[in-house]
């Protein structure tokens, strides 16, 4: 007799556990480590997804003892983890946790780190396997990579996980890649774009390639245009040093936004391996262009009100130059030049201090050719739109026209919704949980390859070169709005408008 399958396990896949290893975090005193990495590691530990033999070494410039580091990380987990705090799980993780003070320019520190790693290897049985996580600016990476390569032992594997930004422009990204490739091969390098770790972004692949009904209409014949919004209500959160150099174009457009476009526009990959998926994304990135400078708009926020609270303008944020010309908002019209998408605009916008936090991909289909209903106006019956709610309220919704109950034939737009919250019992994992685990498993599918990064920079460099010649006066939008007037004009010129929410 065959046993009936357990319905509660339906849809759950069991992945193998990673090999024993040590995780070294460079930049361990930074925000990313306490707000994202450590909480993610804790959630993985809680679900028993980390290797049984495991250890973490934090490395940063500041002086700190092992105990003080552990205590600080414990507080970070209590404050930022998505799961309730479990002392036993934490103690298990903390037992393999160490800290090394490291001046990135000084070799002595590296020796000290190497000693600590060997010591911890012996204690934890981690067989010389190492994941190095670079949560440091690109300028600090080159020296560290040299040092790691110099001290690499013949035992165990090495993987480098590199946070964005990967370089500052095309030239510096190429130099960084060349430096890394002196010692490591592409399959040892994991460039993080945490948007690819978001469940809802991966669900775009499921939606497109696991369903028969969308793919036939996913093209220029049926789709009028695509709108992608990455809106944040927060400001720069004390990161002026970084943001003044980056601006919205390097902070969001170059990576998260272009990856969202690539996932939306890519051809079906032949399988779900790292190279197949990345080859298809690369083709999109290569064929992307913006039709000209007036189709890229930038903005900077002035003072205003966000969610009822008064907030300062960008130039008043601490650490920002009073006459700063850094953009905190970008909107653009992009085209993907291939048979599927020719002449179909992708309107994208992203910014800080906008009216609210919302990331959506909206696929707007063409209108029905001839609706026979006299009462249906353009306003009451909007075109069908497939909305991917990346965050918050994660889910997918399809806008369709429906008859309003009662006499006559009044039509109104309604939504068919799939909400993660209501469908799956398990809360959504944080992007970093997935990505840290994938790097430990050596699965690079959700990481950006060097050629993708270069295509992304090529587009950004072209935009930035134009901006250098253009005169603009900032600030040009009030905090708490949807960006500068020029952003509306960009889309109105084509007889379309941004989705109102
Ligand atoms: C980061 C940017 O990559 O993404 C931040 O540096 C931004 O400026 C953040 O706030 C947004 O991420 P999320 O997951 O909150 O949408």
mmCIF file of C-alpha atoms in Angstrom, residues 11-328:
data_model
loop_
_atom_site.group_PDB
_atom_site.id
_atom_site.type_symbol
_atom_site.label_atom_id
_atom_site.label_comp_id
_atom_site.label_asym_id
_atom_site.label_seq_id
_atom_site.Cartn_x
_atom_site.Cartn_y
_atom_site.Cartn_z
ATOM 1 C CA UNK A 11 5.050 22.779 -2.284
ATOM 2 C CA UNK A 12 7.877 22.722 0.247
ATOM 3 C CA UNK A 13 11.197 21.761 -1.202
ATOM 4 C CA UNK A 14 14.021 20.516 0.909
ATOM 5 C CA UNK A 15 17.379 21.877 -0.130
ATOM 6 C CA UNK A 16 20.656 20.352 0.875
ATOM 7 C CA UNK A 17 22.489 21.949 3.766
ATOM 8 C CA UNK A 18 25.677 23.833 2.878
ATOM 9 C CA UNK A 19 29.100 22.336 3.599
ATOM 10 C CA UNK A 20 30.747 23.260 6.891
ATOM 11 C CA UNK A 21 32.266 26.730 6.525
ATOM 12 C CA UNK A 22 33.332 29.983 8.144
ATOM 13 C CA UNK A 23 31.720 33.259 7.151
ATOM 14 C CA UNK A 24 33.969 36.302 7.354
ATOM 15 C CA UNK A 25 32.187 39.659 7.262
ATOM 16 C CA UNK A 26 34.324 42.648 6.279
ATOM 17 C CA UNK A 27 32.570 45.807 7.428
ATOM 18 C CA UNK A 28 31.138 44.150 10.525
ATOM 19 C CA UNK A 29 30.618 47.421 12.361
ATOM 20 C CA UNK A 30 28.374 48.806 9.613
ATOM 21 C CA UNK A 31 24.612 49.102 9.400
ATOM 22 C CA UNK A 32 24.189 46.294 6.899
ATOM 23 C CA UNK A 33 25.723 43.764 9.276
ATOM 24 C CA UNK A 34 23.495 44.669 12.202
ATOM 25 C CA UNK A 35 20.283 45.389 10.306
ATOM 26 C CA UNK A 36 20.364 42.708 7.611
ATOM 27 C CA UNK A 37 23.175 40.151 7.731
ATOM 28 C CA UNK A 38 23.094 39.117 11.368
ATOM 29 C CA UNK A 39 19.277 38.953 11.585
ATOM 30 C CA UNK A 40 19.304 36.851 8.391
ATOM 31 C CA UNK A 41 21.914 34.489 9.854
ATOM 32 C CA UNK A 42 19.846 34.161 13.014
ATOM 33 C CA UNK A 43 16.690 33.311 11.030
ATOM 34 C CA UNK A 44 18.654 30.708 9.066
ATOM 35 C CA UNK A 45 19.984 29.235 12.323
ATOM 36 C CA UNK A 46 16.475 29.111 13.753
ATOM 37 C CA UNK A 47 15.290 27.075 10.762
ATOM 38 C CA UNK A 48 18.382 24.842 10.934
ATOM 39 C CA UNK A 49 19.444 25.858 7.450
ATOM 40 C CA UNK A 50 23.032 26.792 8.329
ATOM 41 C CA UNK A 51 25.771 24.166 8.153
ATOM 42 C CA UNK A 52 26.053 22.129 11.334
ATOM 43 C CA UNK A 53 29.697 23.113 11.577
ATOM 44 C CA UNK A 54 29.793 26.853 11.184
ATOM 45 C CA UNK A 55 31.420 30.015 12.483
ATOM 46 C CA UNK A 56 31.266 33.768 11.881
ATOM 47 C CA UNK A 57 34.166 36.190 12.042
ATOM 48 C CA UNK A 58 33.345 39.902 12.021
ATOM 49 C CA UNK A 59 36.129 42.168 10.802
ATOM 50 C CA UNK A 60 36.194 45.961 10.892
ATOM 51 C CA UNK A 61 38.426 48.898 11.755
ATOM 52 C CA UNK A 62 37.033 49.609 15.210
ATOM 53 C CA UNK A 63 38.518 47.995 18.306
ATOM 54 C CA UNK A 64 36.111 45.517 19.844
ATOM 55 C CA UNK A 65 36.422 42.320 21.865
ATOM 56 C CA UNK A 66 34.762 39.048 20.824
ATOM 57 C CA UNK A 67 32.345 39.447 23.734
ATOM 58 C CA UNK A 68 31.422 43.032 22.921
ATOM 59 C CA UNK A 69 30.850 42.105 19.267
ATOM 60 C CA UNK A 70 28.595 39.189 20.239
ATOM 61 C CA UNK A 71 26.639 41.378 22.593
ATOM 62 C CA UNK A 72 26.165 44.063 19.953
ATOM 63 C CA UNK A 73 25.049 41.456 17.418
ATOM 64 C CA UNK A 74 22.638 39.947 19.930
ATOM 65 C CA UNK A 75 20.974 43.332 20.369
ATOM 66 C CA UNK A 76 20.864 43.798 16.606
ATOM 67 C CA UNK A 77 19.090 40.457 16.210
ATOM 68 C CA UNK A 78 16.636 41.265 18.990
ATOM 69 C CA UNK A 79 15.841 44.541 17.300
ATOM 70 C CA UNK A 80 15.828 43.639 13.616
ATOM 71 C CA UNK A 81 15.165 39.906 13.130
ATOM 72 C CA UNK A 82 11.797 38.872 11.712
ATOM 73 C CA UNK A 83 11.602 35.975 14.201
ATOM 74 C CA UNK A 84 11.130 36.024 17.969
ATOM 75 C CA UNK A 85 14.378 35.808 19.912
ATOM 76 C CA UNK A 86 15.338 32.318 21.089
ATOM 77 C CA UNK A 87 18.207 32.306 23.577
ATOM 78 C CA UNK A 88 19.243 28.736 22.777
ATOM 79 C CA UNK A 89 19.462 29.319 19.023
ATOM 80 C CA UNK A 90 21.387 32.521 19.620
ATOM 81 C CA UNK A 91 23.843 30.837 21.986
ATOM 82 C CA UNK A 92 24.499 28.140 19.389
ATOM 83 C CA UNK A 93 25.325 30.801 16.803
ATOM 84 C CA UNK A 94 27.307 33.011 19.200
ATOM 85 C CA UNK A 95 29.534 30.109 20.271
ATOM 86 C CA UNK A 96 31.185 30.227 16.852
ATOM 87 C CA UNK A 97 31.393 34.006 16.624
ATOM 88 C CA UNK A 98 34.622 36.038 16.766
ATOM 89 C CA UNK A 99 35.799 39.548 15.994
ATOM 90 C CA UNK A 100 39.008 40.828 14.443
ATOM 91 C CA UNK A 101 40.125 44.445 14.291
ATOM 92 C CA UNK A 102 41.357 45.037 10.803
ATOM 93 C CA UNK A 103 42.803 48.088 9.169
ATOM 94 C CA UNK A 104 42.149 47.225 5.544
ATOM 95 C CA UNK A 105 45.452 48.748 4.476
ATOM 96 C CA UNK A 106 47.593 46.939 7.031
ATOM 97 C CA UNK A 107 48.980 43.413 6.553
ATOM 98 C CA UNK A 108 49.416 42.667 10.256
ATOM 99 C CA UNK A 109 45.670 42.709 10.685
ATOM 100 C CA UNK A 110 45.341 40.192 7.857
ATOM 101 C CA UNK A 111 47.794 37.850 9.569
ATOM 102 C CA UNK A 112 45.798 38.122 12.724
ATOM 103 C CA UNK A 113 42.614 37.305 10.805
ATOM 104 C CA UNK A 114 44.263 34.313 9.118
ATOM 105 C CA UNK A 115 45.381 32.962 12.524
ATOM 106 C CA UNK A 116 41.922 33.383 13.956
ATOM 107 C CA UNK A 117 40.404 31.544 11.017
ATOM 108 C CA UNK A 118 42.723 28.572 11.364
ATOM 109 C CA UNK A 119 42.039 28.448 15.102
ATOM 110 C CA UNK A 120 38.284 28.561 14.525
ATOM 111 C CA UNK A 121 38.544 25.992 11.732
ATOM 112 C CA UNK A 122 40.093 23.523 14.154
ATOM 113 C CA UNK A 123 37.597 24.300 16.864
ATOM 114 C CA UNK A 124 34.478 24.130 14.666
ATOM 115 C CA UNK A 125 35.572 21.529 12.097
ATOM 116 C CA UNK A 126 34.909 23.803 9.131
ATOM 117 C CA UNK A 127 37.528 22.177 6.840
ATOM 118 C CA UNK A 128 39.050 25.405 5.498
ATOM 119 C CA UNK A 129 35.870 26.397 3.605
ATOM 120 C CA UNK A 130 35.350 30.141 3.599
ATOM 121 C CA UNK A 131 32.748 32.661 2.538
ATOM 122 C CA UNK A 132 34.160 36.206 2.558
ATOM 123 C CA UNK A 133 31.436 38.829 2.645
ATOM 124 C CA UNK A 134 32.500 42.292 1.522
ATOM 125 C CA UNK A 135 30.193 44.843 3.117
ATOM 126 C CA UNK A 136 32.768 47.577 2.428
ATOM 127 C CA UNK A 137 33.171 50.310 -0.219
ATOM 128 C CA UNK A 138 34.589 49.137 -3.568
ATOM 129 C CA UNK A 139 37.898 50.935 -2.891
ATOM 130 C CA UNK A 140 38.622 48.566 0.019
ATOM 131 C CA UNK A 141 38.004 45.365 -1.928
ATOM 132 C CA UNK A 142 41.139 45.127 -4.101
ATOM 133 C CA UNK A 143 43.657 44.931 -1.245
ATOM 134 C CA UNK A 144 41.528 42.497 0.701
ATOM 135 C CA UNK A 145 41.203 40.206 -2.314
ATOM 136 C CA UNK A 146 45.007 40.184 -2.754
ATOM 137 C CA UNK A 147 45.496 39.340 0.901
ATOM 138 C CA UNK A 148 42.929 36.555 0.863
ATOM 139 C CA UNK A 149 44.486 35.022 -2.242
ATOM 140 C CA UNK A 150 47.967 35.210 -0.738
ATOM 141 C CA UNK A 151 46.875 33.331 2.360
ATOM 142 C CA UNK A 152 44.620 30.864 0.584
ATOM 143 C CA UNK A 153 45.377 27.316 1.661
ATOM 144 C CA UNK A 154 44.985 24.295 -0.575
ATOM 145 C CA UNK A 155 42.216 23.003 1.669
ATOM 146 C CA UNK A 156 38.588 23.908 1.232
ATOM 147 C CA UNK A 157 36.726 26.247 -1.110
ATOM 148 C CA UNK A 158 36.563 30.042 -1.116
ATOM 149 C CA UNK A 159 33.619 32.211 -2.150
ATOM 150 C CA UNK A 160 33.551 35.989 -2.325
ATOM 151 C CA UNK A 161 30.247 37.726 -1.741
ATOM 152 C CA UNK A 162 30.397 41.350 -2.843
ATOM 153 C CA UNK A 163 27.871 43.980 -1.853
ATOM 154 C CA UNK A 164 26.833 46.717 -4.205
ATOM 155 C CA UNK A 165 28.003 49.153 -5.424
ATOM 156 C CA UNK A 166 30.327 47.100 -7.606
ATOM 157 C CA UNK A 167 32.514 49.984 -8.762
ATOM 158 C CA UNK A 168 31.468 53.583 -9.382
ATOM 159 C CA UNK A 169 31.254 53.478 -13.177
ATOM 160 C CA UNK A 170 32.058 51.119 -16.041
ATOM 161 C CA UNK A 171 35.788 51.721 -15.880
ATOM 162 C CA UNK A 172 36.119 51.110 -12.127
ATOM 163 C CA UNK A 173 33.836 48.055 -12.304
ATOM 164 C CA UNK A 174 36.051 46.568 -15.031
ATOM 165 C CA UNK A 175 39.147 47.261 -12.951
ATOM 166 C CA UNK A 176 37.596 45.599 -9.940
ATOM 167 C CA UNK A 177 36.610 42.559 -11.989
ATOM 168 C CA UNK A 178 40.127 42.329 -13.428
ATOM 169 C CA UNK A 179 41.607 42.523 -9.936
ATOM 170 C CA UNK A 180 39.358 39.749 -8.650
ATOM 171 C CA UNK A 181 39.997 37.603 -11.713
ATOM 172 C CA UNK A 182 43.733 37.692 -11.026
ATOM 173 C CA UNK A 183 43.010 35.233 -8.226
ATOM 174 C CA UNK A 184 39.443 33.944 -8.445
ATOM 175 C CA UNK A 185 37.193 32.547 -11.129
ATOM 176 C CA UNK A 186 33.712 33.911 -11.897
ATOM 177 C CA UNK A 187 32.022 30.954 -10.188
ATOM 178 C CA UNK A 188 33.717 31.925 -6.917
ATOM 179 C CA UNK A 189 32.284 35.464 -7.049
ATOM 180 C CA UNK A 190 28.773 36.343 -5.856
ATOM 181 C CA UNK A 191 27.777 39.966 -6.544
ATOM 182 C CA UNK A 192 24.752 40.761 -4.435
ATOM 183 C CA UNK A 193 21.726 42.595 -5.686
ATOM 184 C CA UNK A 194 19.388 41.912 -2.810
ATOM 185 C CA UNK A 195 16.298 42.559 -4.948
ATOM 186 C CA UNK A 196 16.946 39.215 -6.634
ATOM 187 C CA UNK A 197 16.623 37.558 -3.238
ATOM 188 C CA UNK A 198 13.119 38.937 -2.723
ATOM 189 C CA UNK A 199 10.430 36.271 -2.989
ATOM 190 C CA UNK A 200 8.195 38.502 -5.071
ATOM 191 C CA UNK A 201 10.925 39.123 -7.627
ATOM 192 C CA UNK A 202 11.553 35.394 -7.983
ATOM 193 C CA UNK A 203 7.813 34.944 -8.229
ATOM 194 C CA UNK A 204 7.892 37.014 -11.394
ATOM 195 C CA UNK A 205 9.847 34.135 -12.926
ATOM 196 C CA UNK A 206 7.304 31.639 -11.584
ATOM 197 C CA UNK A 207 4.404 33.706 -12.848
ATOM 198 C CA UNK A 208 5.867 34.013 -16.321
ATOM 199 C CA UNK A 209 7.401 30.607 -16.805
ATOM 200 C CA UNK A 210 5.241 28.261 -14.730
ATOM 201 C CA UNK A 211 1.959 29.420 -16.264
ATOM 202 C CA UNK A 212 0.829 28.830 -19.796
ATOM 203 C CA UNK A 213 -1.480 31.827 -20.032
ATOM 204 C CA UNK A 214 0.874 34.762 -19.606
ATOM 205 C CA UNK A 215 3.734 33.984 -21.960
ATOM 206 C CA UNK A 216 1.695 34.157 -25.206
ATOM 207 C CA UNK A 217 0.545 37.685 -24.368
ATOM 208 C CA UNK A 218 3.812 38.890 -22.813
ATOM 209 C CA UNK A 219 4.905 40.993 -25.752
ATOM 210 C CA UNK A 220 4.382 44.146 -27.831
ATOM 211 C CA UNK A 221 1.203 42.810 -29.478
ATOM 212 C CA UNK A 222 -0.711 42.787 -26.201
ATOM 213 C CA UNK A 223 1.215 44.989 -23.795
ATOM 214 C CA UNK A 224 0.885 48.756 -24.126
ATOM 215 C CA UNK A 225 3.687 49.591 -21.722
ATOM 216 C CA UNK A 226 5.322 48.589 -18.441
ATOM 217 C CA UNK A 227 5.714 50.793 -15.345
ATOM 218 C CA UNK A 228 8.165 50.010 -12.593
ATOM 219 C CA UNK A 229 8.165 52.022 -9.377
ATOM 220 C CA UNK A 230 10.697 51.716 -6.562
ATOM 221 C CA UNK A 231 9.407 54.315 -4.120
ATOM 222 C CA UNK A 232 10.774 54.830 -0.636
ATOM 223 C CA UNK A 233 9.349 57.094 2.028
ATOM 224 C CA UNK A 234 12.582 57.073 4.031
ATOM 225 C CA UNK A 235 15.364 59.589 3.452
ATOM 226 C CA UNK A 236 19.047 58.717 3.442
ATOM 227 C CA UNK A 237 19.094 57.472 7.044
ATOM 228 C CA UNK A 238 22.441 58.914 8.061
ATOM 229 C CA UNK A 239 24.256 57.530 4.984
ATOM 230 C CA UNK A 240 25.247 60.901 3.496
ATOM 231 C CA UNK A 241 28.890 59.854 3.023
ATOM 232 C CA UNK A 242 27.816 57.073 0.692
ATOM 233 C CA UNK A 243 24.729 58.638 -0.856
ATOM 234 C CA UNK A 244 26.372 61.932 -1.843
ATOM 235 C CA UNK A 245 28.659 59.900 -4.119
ATOM 236 C CA UNK A 246 25.995 57.479 -5.320
ATOM 237 C CA UNK A 247 22.696 59.316 -5.801
ATOM 238 C CA UNK A 248 19.583 57.479 -6.907
ATOM 239 C CA UNK A 249 21.124 56.508 -10.243
ATOM 240 C CA UNK A 250 23.877 54.419 -8.636
ATOM 241 C CA UNK A 251 21.966 53.442 -5.508
ATOM 242 C CA UNK A 252 18.841 51.993 -7.155
ATOM 243 C CA UNK A 253 18.732 52.486 -10.931
ATOM 244 C CA UNK A 254 22.067 50.833 -11.779
ATOM 245 C CA UNK A 255 21.237 47.650 -9.912
ATOM 246 C CA UNK A 256 17.798 46.943 -8.399
ATOM 247 C CA UNK A 257 15.798 48.779 -11.042
ATOM 248 C CA UNK A 258 17.621 47.446 -14.080
ATOM 249 C CA UNK A 259 17.427 43.925 -12.679
ATOM 250 C CA UNK A 260 13.651 44.308 -12.302
ATOM 251 C CA UNK A 261 13.444 45.368 -15.948
ATOM 252 C CA UNK A 262 15.629 42.415 -16.974
ATOM 253 C CA UNK A 263 13.483 39.888 -15.094
ATOM 254 C CA UNK A 264 10.298 41.365 -16.583
ATOM 255 C CA UNK A 265 11.584 41.452 -20.144
ATOM 256 C CA UNK A 266 13.839 38.371 -20.413
ATOM 257 C CA UNK A 267 13.156 35.398 -22.686
ATOM 258 C CA UNK A 268 12.347 32.053 -21.027
ATOM 259 C CA UNK A 269 15.625 30.439 -19.940
ATOM 260 C CA UNK A 270 16.140 26.815 -21.011
ATOM 261 C CA UNK A 271 16.614 25.801 -17.394
ATOM 262 C CA UNK A 272 17.008 27.437 -14.012
ATOM 263 C CA UNK A 273 20.774 27.266 -13.773
ATOM 264 C CA UNK A 274 22.922 30.302 -13.067
ATOM 265 C CA UNK A 275 24.219 30.656 -16.589
ATOM 266 C CA UNK A 276 20.934 30.094 -18.400
ATOM 267 C CA UNK A 277 19.120 32.703 -16.320
ATOM 268 C CA UNK A 278 21.945 35.214 -16.464
ATOM 269 C CA UNK A 279 22.450 34.772 -20.221
ATOM 270 C CA UNK A 280 18.833 35.782 -20.800
ATOM 271 C CA UNK A 281 19.022 38.774 -18.457
ATOM 272 C CA UNK A 282 22.228 39.886 -20.140
ATOM 273 C CA UNK A 283 20.512 39.966 -23.539
ATOM 274 C CA UNK A 284 17.890 42.362 -22.150
ATOM 275 C CA UNK A 285 20.510 44.593 -20.539
ATOM 276 C CA UNK A 286 22.459 44.691 -23.783
ATOM 277 C CA UNK A 287 19.434 45.678 -25.831
ATOM 278 C CA UNK A 288 18.201 48.378 -23.465
ATOM 279 C CA UNK A 289 18.395 52.046 -24.373
ATOM 280 C CA UNK A 290 16.820 55.323 -23.432
ATOM 281 C CA UNK A 291 15.710 57.376 -26.401
ATOM 282 C CA UNK A 292 17.495 60.525 -25.278
ATOM 283 C CA UNK A 293 18.334 62.895 -22.444
ATOM 284 C CA UNK A 294 14.872 64.378 -22.194
ATOM 285 C CA UNK A 295 13.551 60.923 -21.377
ATOM 286 C CA UNK A 296 15.559 60.722 -18.170
ATOM 287 C CA UNK A 297 14.465 62.997 -15.342
ATOM 288 C CA UNK A 298 16.191 63.611 -12.034
ATOM 289 C CA UNK A 299 15.074 65.262 -8.842
ATOM 290 C CA UNK A 300 16.122 66.127 -5.329
ATOM 291 C CA UNK A 301 13.729 66.467 -2.414
ATOM 292 C CA UNK A 302 13.183 69.630 -0.478
ATOM 293 C CA UNK A 303 11.481 69.826 2.931
ATOM 294 C CA UNK A 304 7.978 68.439 3.199
ATOM 295 C CA UNK A 305 5.665 66.061 4.997
ATOM 296 C CA UNK A 306 5.941 62.291 4.773
ATOM 297 C CA UNK A 307 3.133 60.248 6.273
ATOM 298 C CA UNK A 308 2.071 63.274 8.309
ATOM 299 C CA UNK A 309 5.519 64.011 9.698
ATOM 300 C CA UNK A 310 7.568 67.075 8.831
ATOM 301 C CA UNK A 311 10.947 66.132 7.334
ATOM 302 C CA UNK A 312 13.957 68.188 6.206
ATOM 303 C CA UNK A 313 15.075 68.547 2.607
ATOM 304 C CA UNK A 314 18.012 66.516 1.283
ATOM 305 C CA UNK A 315 20.380 69.473 1.540
ATOM 306 C CA UNK A 316 19.501 69.832 5.219
ATOM 307 C CA UNK A 317 20.342 66.199 6.046
ATOM 308 C CA UNK A 318 23.406 65.818 8.204
ATOM 309 C CA UNK A 319 26.579 65.330 6.164
ATOM 310 C CA UNK A 320 25.075 66.608 2.901
ATOM 311 C CA UNK A 321 26.696 69.626 1.216
ATOM 312 C CA UNK A 322 24.378 72.687 1.373
ATOM 313 C CA UNK A 323 24.555 73.086 -2.418
ATOM 314 C CA UNK A 324 24.552 69.348 -3.167
ATOM 315 C CA UNK A 325 23.603 68.391 -6.735
ATOM 316 C CA UNK A 326 23.063 64.707 -5.868
ATOM 317 C CA UNK A 327 19.776 63.343 -7.215
ATOM 318 C CA UNK A 328 17.397 61.498 -4.918
#
